[in-house]
Coordinates of C-alpha atoms in Angstrom, one line a residue:
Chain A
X1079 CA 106.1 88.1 100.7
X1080 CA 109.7 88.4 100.4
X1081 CA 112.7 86.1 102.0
X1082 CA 115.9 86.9 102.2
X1083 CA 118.5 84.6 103.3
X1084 CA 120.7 86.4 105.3
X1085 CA 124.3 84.7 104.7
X1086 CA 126.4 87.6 103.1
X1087 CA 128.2 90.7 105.0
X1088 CA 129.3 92.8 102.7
X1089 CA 127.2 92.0 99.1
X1090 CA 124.0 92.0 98.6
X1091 CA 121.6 88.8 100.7
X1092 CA 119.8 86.2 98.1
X1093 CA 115.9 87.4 98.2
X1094 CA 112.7 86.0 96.3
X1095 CA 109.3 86.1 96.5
X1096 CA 106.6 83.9 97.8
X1097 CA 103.5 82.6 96.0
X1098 CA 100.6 83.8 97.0
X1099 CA 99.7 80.3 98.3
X1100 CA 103.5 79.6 99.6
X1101 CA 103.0 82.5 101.3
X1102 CA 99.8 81.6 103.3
X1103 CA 101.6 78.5 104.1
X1104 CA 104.9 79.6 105.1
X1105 CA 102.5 81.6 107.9
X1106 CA 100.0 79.0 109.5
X1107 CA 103.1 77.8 111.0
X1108 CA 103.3 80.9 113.4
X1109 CA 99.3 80.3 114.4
X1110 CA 99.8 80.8 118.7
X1111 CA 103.7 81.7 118.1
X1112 CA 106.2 84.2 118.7
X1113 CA 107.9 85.4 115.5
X1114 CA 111.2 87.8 116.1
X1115 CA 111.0 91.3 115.1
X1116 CA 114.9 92.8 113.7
X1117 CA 115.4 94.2 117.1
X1118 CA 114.7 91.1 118.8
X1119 CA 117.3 89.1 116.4
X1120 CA 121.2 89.1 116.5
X1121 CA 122.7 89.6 113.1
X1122 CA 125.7 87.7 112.8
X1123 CA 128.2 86.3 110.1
X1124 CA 127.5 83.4 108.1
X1125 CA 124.2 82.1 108.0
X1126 CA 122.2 83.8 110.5
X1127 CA 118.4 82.8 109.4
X1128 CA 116.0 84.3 107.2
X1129 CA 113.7 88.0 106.9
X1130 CA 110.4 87.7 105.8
X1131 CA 109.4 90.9 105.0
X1132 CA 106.2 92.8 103.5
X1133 CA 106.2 96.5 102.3
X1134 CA 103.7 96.4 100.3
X1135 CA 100.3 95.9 99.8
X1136 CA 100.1 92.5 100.9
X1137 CA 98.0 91.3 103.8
X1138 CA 99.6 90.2 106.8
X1139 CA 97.3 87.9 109.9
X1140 CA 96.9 89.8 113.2
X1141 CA 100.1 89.9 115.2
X1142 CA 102.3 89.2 112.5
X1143 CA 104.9 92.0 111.7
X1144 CA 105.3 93.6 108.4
X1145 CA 109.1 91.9 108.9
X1146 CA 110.4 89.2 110.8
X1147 CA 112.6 86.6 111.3
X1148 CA 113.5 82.8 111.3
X1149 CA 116.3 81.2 112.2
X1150 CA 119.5 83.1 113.6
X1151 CA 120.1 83.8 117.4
X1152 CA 118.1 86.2 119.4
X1153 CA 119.8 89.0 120.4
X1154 CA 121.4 90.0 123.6
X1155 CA 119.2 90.8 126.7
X1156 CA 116.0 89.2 125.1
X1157 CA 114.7 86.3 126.2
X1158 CA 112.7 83.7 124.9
X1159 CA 110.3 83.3 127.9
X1160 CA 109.4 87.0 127.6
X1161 CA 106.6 86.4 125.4
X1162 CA 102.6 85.9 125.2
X1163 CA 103.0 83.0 122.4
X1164 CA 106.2 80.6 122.5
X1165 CA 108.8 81.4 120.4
X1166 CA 109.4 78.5 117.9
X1167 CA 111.2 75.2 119.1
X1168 CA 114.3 74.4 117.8
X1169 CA 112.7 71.8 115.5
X1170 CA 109.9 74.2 114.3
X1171 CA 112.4 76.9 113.4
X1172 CA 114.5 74.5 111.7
X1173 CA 111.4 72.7 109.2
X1174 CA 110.5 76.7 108.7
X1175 CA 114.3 76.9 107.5
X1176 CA 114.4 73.6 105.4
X1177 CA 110.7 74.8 103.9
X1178 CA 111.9 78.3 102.8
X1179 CA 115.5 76.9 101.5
X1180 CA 113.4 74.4 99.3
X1181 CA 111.3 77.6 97.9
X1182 CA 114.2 79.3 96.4
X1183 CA 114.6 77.5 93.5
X1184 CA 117.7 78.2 91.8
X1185 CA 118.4 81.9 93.1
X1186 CA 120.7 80.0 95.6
X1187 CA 123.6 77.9 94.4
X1188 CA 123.8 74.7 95.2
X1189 CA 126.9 75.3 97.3
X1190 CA 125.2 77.9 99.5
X1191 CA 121.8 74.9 99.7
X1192 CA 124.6 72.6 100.8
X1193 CA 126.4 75.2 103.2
X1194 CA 123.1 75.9 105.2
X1195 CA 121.7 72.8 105.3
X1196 CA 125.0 71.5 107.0
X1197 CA 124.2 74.2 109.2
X1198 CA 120.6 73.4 109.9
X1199 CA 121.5 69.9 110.8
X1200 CA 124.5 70.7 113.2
X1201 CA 121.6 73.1 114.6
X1202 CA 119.3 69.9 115.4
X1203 CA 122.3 67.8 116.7
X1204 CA 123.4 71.0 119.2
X1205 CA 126.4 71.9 117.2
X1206 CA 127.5 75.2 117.6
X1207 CA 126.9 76.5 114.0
X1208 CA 129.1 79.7 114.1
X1209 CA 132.2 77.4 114.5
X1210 CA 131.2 75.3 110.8
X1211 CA 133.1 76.6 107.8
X1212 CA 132.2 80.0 106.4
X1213 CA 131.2 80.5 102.3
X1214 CA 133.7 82.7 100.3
X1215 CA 130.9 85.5 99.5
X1216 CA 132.6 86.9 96.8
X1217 CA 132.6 84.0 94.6
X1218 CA 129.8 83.1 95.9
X1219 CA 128.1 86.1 94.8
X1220 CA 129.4 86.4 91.4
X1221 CA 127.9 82.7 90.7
X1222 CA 124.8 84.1 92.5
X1223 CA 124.5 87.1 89.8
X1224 CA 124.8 84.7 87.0
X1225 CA 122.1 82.3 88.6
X1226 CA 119.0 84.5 88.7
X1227 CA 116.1 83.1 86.2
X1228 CA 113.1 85.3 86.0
X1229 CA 110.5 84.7 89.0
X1230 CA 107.2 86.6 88.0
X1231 CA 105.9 87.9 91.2
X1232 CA 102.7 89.1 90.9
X1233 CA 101.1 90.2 94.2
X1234 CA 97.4 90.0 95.0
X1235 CA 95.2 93.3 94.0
X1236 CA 95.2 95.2 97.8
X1237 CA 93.4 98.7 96.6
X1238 CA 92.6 99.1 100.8
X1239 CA 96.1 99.8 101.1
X1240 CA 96.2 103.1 98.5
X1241 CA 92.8 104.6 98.6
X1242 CA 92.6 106.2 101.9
X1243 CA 93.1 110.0 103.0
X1244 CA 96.8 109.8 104.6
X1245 CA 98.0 107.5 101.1
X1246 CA 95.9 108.3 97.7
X1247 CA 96.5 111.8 97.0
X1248 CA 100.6 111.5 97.8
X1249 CA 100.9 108.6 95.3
X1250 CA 100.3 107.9 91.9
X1251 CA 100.6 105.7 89.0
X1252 CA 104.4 104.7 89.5
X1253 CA 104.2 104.3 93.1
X1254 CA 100.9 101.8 92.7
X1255 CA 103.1 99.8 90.1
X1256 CA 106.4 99.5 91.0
X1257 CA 104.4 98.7 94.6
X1258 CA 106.0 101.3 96.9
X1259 CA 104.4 103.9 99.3
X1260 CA 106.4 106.7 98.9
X1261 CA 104.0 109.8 100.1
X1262 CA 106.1 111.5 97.6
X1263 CA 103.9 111.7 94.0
X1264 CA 107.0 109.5 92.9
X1265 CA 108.9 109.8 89.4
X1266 CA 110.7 107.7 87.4
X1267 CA 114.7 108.6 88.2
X1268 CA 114.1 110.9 90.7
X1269 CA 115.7 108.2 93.5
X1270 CA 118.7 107.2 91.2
X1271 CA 119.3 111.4 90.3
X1272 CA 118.4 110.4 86.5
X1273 CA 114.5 111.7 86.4
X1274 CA 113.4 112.0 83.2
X1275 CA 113.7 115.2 80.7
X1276 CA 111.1 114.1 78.3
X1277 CA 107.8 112.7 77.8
X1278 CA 108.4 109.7 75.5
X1279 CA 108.7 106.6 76.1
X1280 CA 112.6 105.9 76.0
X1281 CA 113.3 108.5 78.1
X1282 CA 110.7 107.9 81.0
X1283 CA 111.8 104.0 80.3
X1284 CA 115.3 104.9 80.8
X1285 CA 114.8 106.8 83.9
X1286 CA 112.4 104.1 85.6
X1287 CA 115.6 101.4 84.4
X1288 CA 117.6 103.7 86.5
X1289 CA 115.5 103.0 89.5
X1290 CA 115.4 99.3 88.7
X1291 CA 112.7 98.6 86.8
X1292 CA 114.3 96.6 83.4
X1293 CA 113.2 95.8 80.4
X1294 CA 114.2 92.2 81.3
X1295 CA 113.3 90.0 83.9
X1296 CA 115.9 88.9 85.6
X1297 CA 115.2 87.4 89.4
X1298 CA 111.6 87.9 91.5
X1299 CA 110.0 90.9 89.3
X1300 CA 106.5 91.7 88.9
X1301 CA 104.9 92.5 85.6
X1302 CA 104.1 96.7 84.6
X1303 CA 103.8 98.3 82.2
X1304 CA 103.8 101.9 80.9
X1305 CA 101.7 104.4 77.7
X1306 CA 102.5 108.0 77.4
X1307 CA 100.5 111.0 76.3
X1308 CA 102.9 112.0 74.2
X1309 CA 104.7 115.6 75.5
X1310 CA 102.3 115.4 78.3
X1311 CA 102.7 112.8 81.1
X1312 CA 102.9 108.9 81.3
X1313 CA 101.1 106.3 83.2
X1314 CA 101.8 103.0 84.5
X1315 CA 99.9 99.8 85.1
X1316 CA 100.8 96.3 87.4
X1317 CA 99.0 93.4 86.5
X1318 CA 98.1 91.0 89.5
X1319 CA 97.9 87.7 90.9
X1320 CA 94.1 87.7 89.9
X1321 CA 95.5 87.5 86.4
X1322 CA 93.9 91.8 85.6
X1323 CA 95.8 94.5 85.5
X1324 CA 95.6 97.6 88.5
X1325 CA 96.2 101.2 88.2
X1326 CA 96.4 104.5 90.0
X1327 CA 95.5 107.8 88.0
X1328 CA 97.2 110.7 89.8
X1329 CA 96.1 111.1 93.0
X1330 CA 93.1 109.1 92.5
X1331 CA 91.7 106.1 93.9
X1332 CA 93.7 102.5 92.4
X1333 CA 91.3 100.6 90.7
X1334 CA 91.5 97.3 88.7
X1335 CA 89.0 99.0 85.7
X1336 CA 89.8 101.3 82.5
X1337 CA 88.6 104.9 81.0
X1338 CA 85.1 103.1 80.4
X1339 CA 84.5 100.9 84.0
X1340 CA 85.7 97.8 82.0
X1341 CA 87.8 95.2 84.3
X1342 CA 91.3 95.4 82.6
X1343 CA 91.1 91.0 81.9
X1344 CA 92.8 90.8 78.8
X1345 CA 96.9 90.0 78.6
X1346 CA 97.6 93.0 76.7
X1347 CA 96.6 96.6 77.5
X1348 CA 95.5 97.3 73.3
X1349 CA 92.7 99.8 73.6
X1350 CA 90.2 96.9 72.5
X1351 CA 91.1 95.7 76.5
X1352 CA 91.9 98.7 78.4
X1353 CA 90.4 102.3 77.4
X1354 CA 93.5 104.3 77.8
X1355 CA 91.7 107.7 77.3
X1356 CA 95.1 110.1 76.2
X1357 CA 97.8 107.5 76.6
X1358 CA 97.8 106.6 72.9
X1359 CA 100.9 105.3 73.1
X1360 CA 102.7 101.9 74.1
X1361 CA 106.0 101.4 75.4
X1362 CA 105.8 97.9 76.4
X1363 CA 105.9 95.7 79.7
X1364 CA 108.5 96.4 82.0
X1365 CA 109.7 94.0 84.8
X1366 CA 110.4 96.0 88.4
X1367 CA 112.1 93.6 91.0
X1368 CA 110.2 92.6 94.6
X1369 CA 111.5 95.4 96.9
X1370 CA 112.2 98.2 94.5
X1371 CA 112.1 101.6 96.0
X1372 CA 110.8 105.2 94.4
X1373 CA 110.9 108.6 95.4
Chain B
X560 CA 77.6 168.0 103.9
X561 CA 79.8 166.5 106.7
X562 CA 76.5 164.2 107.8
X563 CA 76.2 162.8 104.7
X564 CA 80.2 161.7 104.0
X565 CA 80.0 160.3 107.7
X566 CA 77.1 158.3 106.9
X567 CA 78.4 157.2 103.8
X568 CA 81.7 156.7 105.3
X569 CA 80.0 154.2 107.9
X570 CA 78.2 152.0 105.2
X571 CA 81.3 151.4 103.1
X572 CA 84.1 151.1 105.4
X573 CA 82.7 147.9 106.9
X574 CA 82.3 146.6 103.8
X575 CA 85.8 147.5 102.1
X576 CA 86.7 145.9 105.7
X577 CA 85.1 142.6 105.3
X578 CA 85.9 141.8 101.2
X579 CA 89.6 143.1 102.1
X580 CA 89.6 140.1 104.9
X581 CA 88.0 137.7 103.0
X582 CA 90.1 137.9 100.4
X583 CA 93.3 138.5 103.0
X584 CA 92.1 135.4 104.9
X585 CA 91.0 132.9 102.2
X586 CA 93.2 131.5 99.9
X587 CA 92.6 128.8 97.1
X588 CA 94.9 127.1 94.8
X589 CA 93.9 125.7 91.6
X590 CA 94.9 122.2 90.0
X591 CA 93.5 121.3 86.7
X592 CA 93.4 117.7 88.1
X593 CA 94.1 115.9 84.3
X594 CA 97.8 114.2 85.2
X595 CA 99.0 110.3 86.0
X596 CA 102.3 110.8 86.6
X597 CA 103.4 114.1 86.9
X598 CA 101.8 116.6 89.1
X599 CA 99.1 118.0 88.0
X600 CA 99.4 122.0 86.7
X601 CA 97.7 124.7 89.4
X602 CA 97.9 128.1 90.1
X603 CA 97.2 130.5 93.1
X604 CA 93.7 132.4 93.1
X605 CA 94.4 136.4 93.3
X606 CA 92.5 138.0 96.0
X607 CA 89.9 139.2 93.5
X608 CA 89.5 135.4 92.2
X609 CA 89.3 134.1 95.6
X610 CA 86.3 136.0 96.4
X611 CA 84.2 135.7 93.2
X612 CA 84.8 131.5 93.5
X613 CA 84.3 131.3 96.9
X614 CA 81.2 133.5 96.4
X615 CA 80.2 130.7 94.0
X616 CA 80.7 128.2 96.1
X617 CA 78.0 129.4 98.8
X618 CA 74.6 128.4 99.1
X619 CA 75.0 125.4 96.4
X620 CA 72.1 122.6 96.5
X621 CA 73.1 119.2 97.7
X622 CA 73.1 116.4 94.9
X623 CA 72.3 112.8 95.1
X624 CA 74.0 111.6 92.3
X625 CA 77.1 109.5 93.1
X626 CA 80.8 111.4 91.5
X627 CA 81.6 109.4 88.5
X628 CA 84.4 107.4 88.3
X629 CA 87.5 109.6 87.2
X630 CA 89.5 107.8 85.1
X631 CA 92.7 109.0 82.8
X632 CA 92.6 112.2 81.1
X633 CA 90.3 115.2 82.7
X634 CA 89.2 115.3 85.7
X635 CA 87.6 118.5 86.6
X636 CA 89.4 120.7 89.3
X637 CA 90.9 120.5 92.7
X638 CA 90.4 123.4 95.3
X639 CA 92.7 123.5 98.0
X640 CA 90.6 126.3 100.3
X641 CA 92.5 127.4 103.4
X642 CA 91.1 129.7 105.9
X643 CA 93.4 130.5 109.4
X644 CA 94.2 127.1 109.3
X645 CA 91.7 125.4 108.1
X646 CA 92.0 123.3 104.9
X647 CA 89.4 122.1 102.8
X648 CA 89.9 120.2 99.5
X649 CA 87.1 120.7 97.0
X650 CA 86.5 118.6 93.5
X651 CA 84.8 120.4 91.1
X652 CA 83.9 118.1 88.0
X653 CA 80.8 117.2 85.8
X654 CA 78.8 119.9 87.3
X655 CA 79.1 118.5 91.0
X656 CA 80.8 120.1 93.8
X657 CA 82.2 117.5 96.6
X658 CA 83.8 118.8 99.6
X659 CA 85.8 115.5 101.1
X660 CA 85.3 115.1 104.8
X661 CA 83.8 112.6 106.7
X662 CA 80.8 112.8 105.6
X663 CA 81.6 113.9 102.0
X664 CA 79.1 116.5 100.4
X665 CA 78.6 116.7 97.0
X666 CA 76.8 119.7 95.9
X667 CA 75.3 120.8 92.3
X668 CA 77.0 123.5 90.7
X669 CA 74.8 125.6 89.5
X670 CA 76.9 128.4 89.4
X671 CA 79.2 127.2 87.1
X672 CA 82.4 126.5 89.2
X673 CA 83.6 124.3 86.2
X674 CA 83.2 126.8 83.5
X675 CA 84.5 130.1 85.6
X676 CA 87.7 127.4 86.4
X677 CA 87.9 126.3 83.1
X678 CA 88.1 129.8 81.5
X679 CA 90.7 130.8 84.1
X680 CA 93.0 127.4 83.1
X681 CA 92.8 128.7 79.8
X682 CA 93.7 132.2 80.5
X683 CA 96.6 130.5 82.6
X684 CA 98.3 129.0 79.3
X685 CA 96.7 125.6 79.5
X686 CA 94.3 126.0 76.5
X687 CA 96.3 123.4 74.5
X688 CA 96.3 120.9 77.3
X689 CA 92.5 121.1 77.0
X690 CA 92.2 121.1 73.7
X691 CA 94.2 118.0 73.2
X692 CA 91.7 116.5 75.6
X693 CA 89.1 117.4 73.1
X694 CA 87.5 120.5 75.0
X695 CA 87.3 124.0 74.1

């Protein structure tokens, strides 16, 4: 699950992911309760709460949205009687807030902890929060950009989510591991305009960099990696939360098993672990950031 | 004279008729499903293709051995039918037929769907593909 603290107008919001087990935490707090949907929530600036969000495979309990809120104000015209579950109380939304501050580790700056949780406490004492000093984002920001250590991210293995009619056949390998449901049989480059123009592995790497996915790990990134057939086509793999490795051939069904049914346990992807049938050849692990996008 | 060219002229019209609407009526695109990544290479059946596959596609037995796992590398063919809109996909791999649909059939081929697509993919310039794969 990803958070993004919503602070920023103009640059680019502070996001990282959950654990597995934070994540399963962070929602038995909404058990019987209202949780506000973008349209319910009034964007603001300054602090103005937290997104939760899932895209991905990831499973979500009954009634919860694939993106929501915490924090913030809600919006004009809604009210927050109009619901089957109460919303959160004031106290509630505020622990919610402190909880998912204390998750971020170091991807926010100490002045930003201190800015919100000033906030958070004027909140509890009735102080109206949009009056309380504003951060400079651009400084901010550019101590933000030097501040992100590598999170690995690993999500759980979902193959539900891929191998039905509507999904599998409009999604392959590079969809399943950079974890994005295009429908489109996506490419490496094709979003960013820099698709590849050969079939090796610098120049598909190159390409999938463009996207976002980096040799590096900087920030909340989950582990791939990708083999080539050399001149012929490439293929990608994600490893998991479970600690294997997933994969999507074509249009095929995602599976968590190699050329020969063998679960693909070991740390590397060496043909004594993973049968790679054609893809003899190994580029290397890749890192692509929670939330990328492909086309 | 005249009786016998009407005669004739009865018995092959409707049939000239009904392979000329077949093959009108039908069509079938080819993948040679064998791709991760990129799409996989396919080609559009000619009318006279459509009707010599299709015609091996009738009357096949039903099969009770589960598909086997596809993996990486070659996976058979994939038969995109379409008939006045009506669209069929059709996998054609280790001598089984399935048609997907809910239920799924999977047929034997005992006609040799595999081979006459196989011999057409390598007609189509794709004989290298294959024979990196290892078959010939």
């Amino acid at each position: 699950m990803k958070i993004t603290l919503n602070v920023f107008s103009g640059r680019e919001n502070p996001s990282w992911e959950l654990s597995e087990k934070d994540a399963k935490s962070f929602l038995e707090r909404f058990a019987k309760k209202t949780v506000l949907s973008a349209s319910e929530h009034q964007a603001q600036l300054g602090y103005s709460g937290f997104t939760a969000e899932t895209f991905t495979d990831e499973r979500l309990p009954d009634g919860i949205p694939s993106s929501f809120f915490i924090g913030g104000k809600l919006a004009p015209g809604i009210s927050e009687h109009g619901h089957i579950n109460p919303l959160l109380s004031e106290t509630e939304s505020v622990n919610a807030e402190e909880w998912l501050l204390s998750k971020a580790g170091k991807i926010v700056p100490d002045e930003i902890l201190n800015y919100i949780s000033g906030e958070l406490k004027a909140k509890l004492k009735g102080i109206d929060y949009e009056t309380t000093e504003k951060i400079t984002e651009d400084l901010e920001f550019k101590k933000l950009v030097h501040a992100s250590p590598c999170i690995i991210a690993n999500t759980p293995y979902n193959p539900g989510f891929w191998n039905t009619p509507a999904t599998q056949p409009h999604n392959n390998c590079y969809n399943y591991s950079m974890n994005y449901r295009s429908n489109t049989f996506a490419q490496p480059g094709r979003k960013t305009g820099h698709m590849y123009t050969s079939l090796d592995c610098n120049n598909v790497g190159n390409a999938a960099s463009s996207d976002g996915c980096k040799p590096i790990c900087t920030g909340s990134s989950k582990l791939v990696a990708l083999v080539i057939w050399p001149g012929n086509d490439y293929h990608w793999y994600r490893r998991h939360s479970q600690g294997f490795w997933g994969h999507k051939p074509g249009g095929t069904a995602a599976r968590n098993i190699d050329n020969i049914g063998r679960l693909i346990n070991g740390t590397t992807l060496t043909p004594a672990n993973c049968n790679r049938g054609p893809y003899t050849v190994f580029c290397g692990y890749r890192y692509s950031p929670t939330g990328m996008q492909v086309s | 004279m005249r009786a016998i060219f009407t005669i004739s002229a009865l018995l092959i019209i409707p049939f000239l008729y009904c392979t000329v609407k077949t093959s009108t009526a039908l069509k079938i695109r080819i993948e040679l499903d064998v791709f991760s990544g990129r799409p996989n290479p396919g080609w559009v059946l000619e009318n006279a293709e459509v009707d010599t596959i299709n015609h091996m596609l009738q009357n096949l037995p039903p099969c009770k051995t589960p598909v086997p796992t596809d993996g990486l590398g070659y996976r058979g063919f994939i038969l995109y039918r379409e008939e006045e809109g009506k669209k069929e996909t059709i996998h054609v791999y280790n001598n089984m037929v399935s048609l997907e649909g809910n239920p799924s059939k999977i047929l034997i081929d005992q006609n040799h769907v595999e081979q006459a697509l196989f011999n057409m993919a390598k007609q189509k310039g794709y004989s290298k593909l294959l024979e990196e794969l290892g078959l010939k």
